[in-house]
Amino acid sequence: MKRFECGTLVPGCNWSTEAEDEAEVVRRAVEHLKMAHEEHAIRPNLVSEIKARIRDAKANAA
Ligand SMILES: [Zn+2]
């Protein structure tokens, strides 16, 4: 699992997401940033910044 916490990019935001694929995490993060933070122009740089902040999330569920 891959995990992205928006607070690492936008201080104060508690939103986070997890998905199996990094690409899916990026897709959800971009969608959130557009809707919640009014990122009108999705710059190539933004995707890089999201990817730089994605962490491995261990699934602890039995
Ligand atoms: Zn956010």
mmCIF file with all atom_site columns, C-alpha atoms and ligand atoms in Angstrom:
data_model
loop_
_atom_site.group_PDB
_atom_site.id
_atom_site.type_symbol
_atom_site.label_atom_id
_atom_site.label_alt_id
_atom_site.label_comp_id
_atom_site.label_asym_id
_atom_site.label_entity_id
_atom_site.label_seq_id
_atom_site.pdbx_PDB_ins_code
_atom_site.Cartn_x
_atom_site.Cartn_y
_atom_site.Cartn_z
_atom_site.occupancy
_atom_site.B_iso_or_equiv
_atom_site.pdbx_formal_charge
_atom_site.auth_seq_id
_atom_site.auth_comp_id
_atom_site.auth_asym_id
_atom_site.auth_atom_id
_atom_site.pdbx_PDB_model_num
ATOM   1  C  CA . MET A 1 1  ? 0.000   0.000  0.000   1.00 0.00 ? 1  MET A CA 1
ATOM   2  C  CA . LYS A 1 2  ? 1.079   3.536  -0.746  1.00 0.00 ? 2  LYS A CA 1
ATOM   3  C  CA . ARG A 1 3  ? 0.006   6.438  1.431   1.00 0.00 ? 3  ARG A CA 1
ATOM   4  C  CA . PHE A 1 4  ? -0.083  10.180 0.906   1.00 0.00 ? 4  PHE A CA 1
ATOM   5  C  CA . GLU A 1 5  ? -0.853  12.679 3.645   1.00 0.00 ? 5  GLU A CA 1
ATOM   6  C  CA . CYS A 1 6  ? -1.890  16.070 2.350   1.00 0.00 ? 6  CYS A CA 1
ATOM   7  C  CA . GLY A 1 7  ? -0.546  17.773 5.472   1.00 0.00 ? 7  GLY A CA 1
ATOM   8  C  CA . THR A 1 8  ? 2.986   17.096 4.223   1.00 0.00 ? 8  THR A CA 1
ATOM   9  C  CA . LEU A 1 9  ? 2.252   19.341 1.249   1.00 0.00 ? 9  LEU A CA 1
ATOM   10 C  CA . VAL A 1 10 ? -0.442  21.661 2.617   1.00 0.00 ? 10 VAL A CA 1
ATOM   11 C  CA . PRO A 1 11 ? 0.227   22.365 6.297   1.00 0.00 ? 11 PRO A CA 1
ATOM   12 C  CA . GLY A 1 12 ? -2.876  21.954 8.430   1.00 0.00 ? 12 GLY A CA 1
ATOM   13 C  CA . CYS A 1 13 ? -4.769  19.635 6.086   1.00 0.00 ? 13 CYS A CA 1
ATOM   14 C  CA . ASN A 1 14 ? -5.711  16.303 7.658   1.00 0.00 ? 14 ASN A CA 1
ATOM   15 C  CA . TRP A 1 15 ? -6.709  14.549 4.443   1.00 0.00 ? 15 TRP A CA 1
ATOM   16 C  CA . SER A 1 16 ? -4.869  11.397 3.470   1.00 0.00 ? 16 SER A CA 1
ATOM   17 C  CA . THR A 1 17 ? -5.312  8.539  1.040   1.00 0.00 ? 17 THR A CA 1
ATOM   18 C  CA . GLU A 1 18 ? -4.030  5.024  0.503   1.00 0.00 ? 18 GLU A CA 1
ATOM   19 C  CA . ALA A 1 19 ? -3.998  2.830  -2.583  1.00 0.00 ? 19 ALA A CA 1
ATOM   20 C  CA . GLU A 1 20 ? -2.150  -0.160 -3.973  1.00 0.00 ? 20 GLU A CA 1
ATOM   21 C  CA . ASP A 1 21 ? -0.582  1.767  -6.813  1.00 0.00 ? 21 ASP A CA 1
ATOM   22 C  CA . GLU A 1 22 ? 1.416   4.951  -6.592  1.00 0.00 ? 22 GLU A CA 1
ATOM   23 C  CA . ALA A 1 23 ? -0.366  6.182  -9.719  1.00 0.00 ? 23 ALA A CA 1
ATOM   24 C  CA . GLU A 1 24 ? -3.736  5.822  -7.990  1.00 0.00 ? 24 GLU A CA 1
ATOM   25 C  CA . VAL A 1 25 ? -2.492  7.718  -4.942  1.00 0.00 ? 25 VAL A CA 1
ATOM   26 C  CA . VAL A 1 26 ? -1.266  10.513 -7.211  1.00 0.00 ? 26 VAL A CA 1
ATOM   27 C  CA . ARG A 1 27 ? -4.578  10.589 -9.059  1.00 0.00 ? 27 ARG A CA 1
ATOM   28 C  CA . ARG A 1 28 ? -6.570  10.885 -5.833  1.00 0.00 ? 28 ARG A CA 1
ATOM   29 C  CA . ALA A 1 29 ? -4.180  13.478 -4.425  1.00 0.00 ? 29 ALA A CA 1
ATOM   30 C  CA . VAL A 1 30 ? -4.419  15.658 -7.532  1.00 0.00 ? 30 VAL A CA 1
ATOM   31 C  CA . GLU A 1 31 ? -8.209  15.413 -7.390  1.00 0.00 ? 31 GLU A CA 1
ATOM   32 C  CA . HIS A 1 32 ? -8.207  16.413 -3.724  1.00 0.00 ? 32 HIS A CA 1
ATOM   33 C  CA . LEU A 1 33 ? -5.806  19.308 -4.297  1.00 0.00 ? 33 LEU A CA 1
ATOM   34 C  CA . LYS A 1 34 ? -7.977  20.630 -7.112  1.00 0.00 ? 34 LYS A CA 1
ATOM   35 C  CA . MET A 1 35 ? -11.184 20.401 -5.094  1.00 0.00 ? 35 MET A CA 1
ATOM   36 C  CA . ALA A 1 36 ? -10.008 21.284 -1.601  1.00 0.00 ? 36 ALA A CA 1
ATOM   37 C  CA . HIS A 1 37 ? -7.140  23.668 -2.251  1.00 0.00 ? 37 HIS A CA 1
ATOM   38 C  CA . GLU A 1 38 ? -8.136  25.182 -5.579  1.00 0.00 ? 38 GLU A CA 1
ATOM   39 C  CA . GLU A 1 39 ? -5.055  24.090 -7.430  1.00 0.00 ? 39 GLU A CA 1
ATOM   40 C  CA . HIS A 1 40 ? -6.358  25.314 -10.768 1.00 0.00 ? 40 HIS A CA 1
ATOM   41 C  CA . ALA A 1 41 ? -3.271  24.553 -12.782 1.00 0.00 ? 41 ALA A CA 1
ATOM   42 C  CA . ILE A 1 42 ? -1.847  21.120 -12.123 1.00 0.00 ? 42 ILE A CA 1
ATOM   43 C  CA . ARG A 1 43 ? 1.819   21.675 -12.813 1.00 0.00 ? 43 ARG A CA 1
ATOM   44 C  CA . PRO A 1 44 ? 4.184   18.794 -13.606 1.00 0.00 ? 44 PRO A CA 1
ATOM   45 C  CA . ASN A 1 45 ? 5.971   19.961 -10.493 1.00 0.00 ? 45 ASN A CA 1
ATOM   46 C  CA . LEU A 1 46 ? 2.935   19.208 -8.353  1.00 0.00 ? 46 LEU A CA 1
ATOM   47 C  CA . VAL A 1 47 ? 2.932   15.547 -9.336  1.00 0.00 ? 47 VAL A CA 1
ATOM   48 C  CA . SER A 1 48 ? 6.624   15.382 -8.478  1.00 0.00 ? 48 SER A CA 1
ATOM   49 C  CA . GLU A 1 49 ? 5.950   16.929 -5.092  1.00 0.00 ? 49 GLU A CA 1
ATOM   50 C  CA . ILE A 1 50 ? 3.165   14.435 -4.396  1.00 0.00 ? 50 ILE A CA 1
ATOM   51 C  CA . LYS A 1 51 ? 5.352   11.493 -5.417  1.00 0.00 ? 51 LYS A CA 1
ATOM   52 C  CA . ALA A 1 52 ? 8.179   12.733 -3.198  1.00 0.00 ? 52 ALA A CA 1
ATOM   53 C  CA . ARG A 1 53 ? 5.808   12.551 -0.221  1.00 0.00 ? 53 ARG A CA 1
ATOM   54 C  CA . ILE A 1 54 ? 4.264   9.132  -0.840  1.00 0.00 ? 54 ILE A CA 1
ATOM   55 C  CA . ARG A 1 55 ? 5.180   6.591  1.817   1.00 0.00 ? 55 ARG A CA 1
ATOM   56 C  CA . ASP A 1 56 ? 4.845   2.862  2.052   1.00 0.00 ? 56 ASP A CA 1
ATOM   57 C  CA . ALA A 1 57 ? 1.901   1.935  4.250   1.00 0.00 ? 57 ALA A CA 1
ATOM   58 C  CA . LYS A 1 58 ? 1.963   -1.496 5.825   1.00 0.00 ? 58 LYS A CA 1
ATOM   59 C  CA . ALA A 1 59 ? -1.408  -3.177 5.867   1.00 0.00 ? 59 ALA A CA 1
ATOM   60 C  CA . ASN A 1 60 ? -1.909  -4.374 9.432   1.00 0.00 ? 60 ASN A CA 1
ATOM   61 C  CA . ALA A 1 61 ? -5.278  -5.971 8.844   1.00 0.00 ? 61 ALA A CA 1
ATOM   62 C  CA . ALA A 1 62 ? -5.373  -9.692 9.480   1.00 0.00 ? 62 ALA A CA 1
HETATM 63 ZN ZN . ZN  B 2 .  ? -5.543  18.733 1.530   1.00 0.00 ? 1  ZN  B ZN 1
#
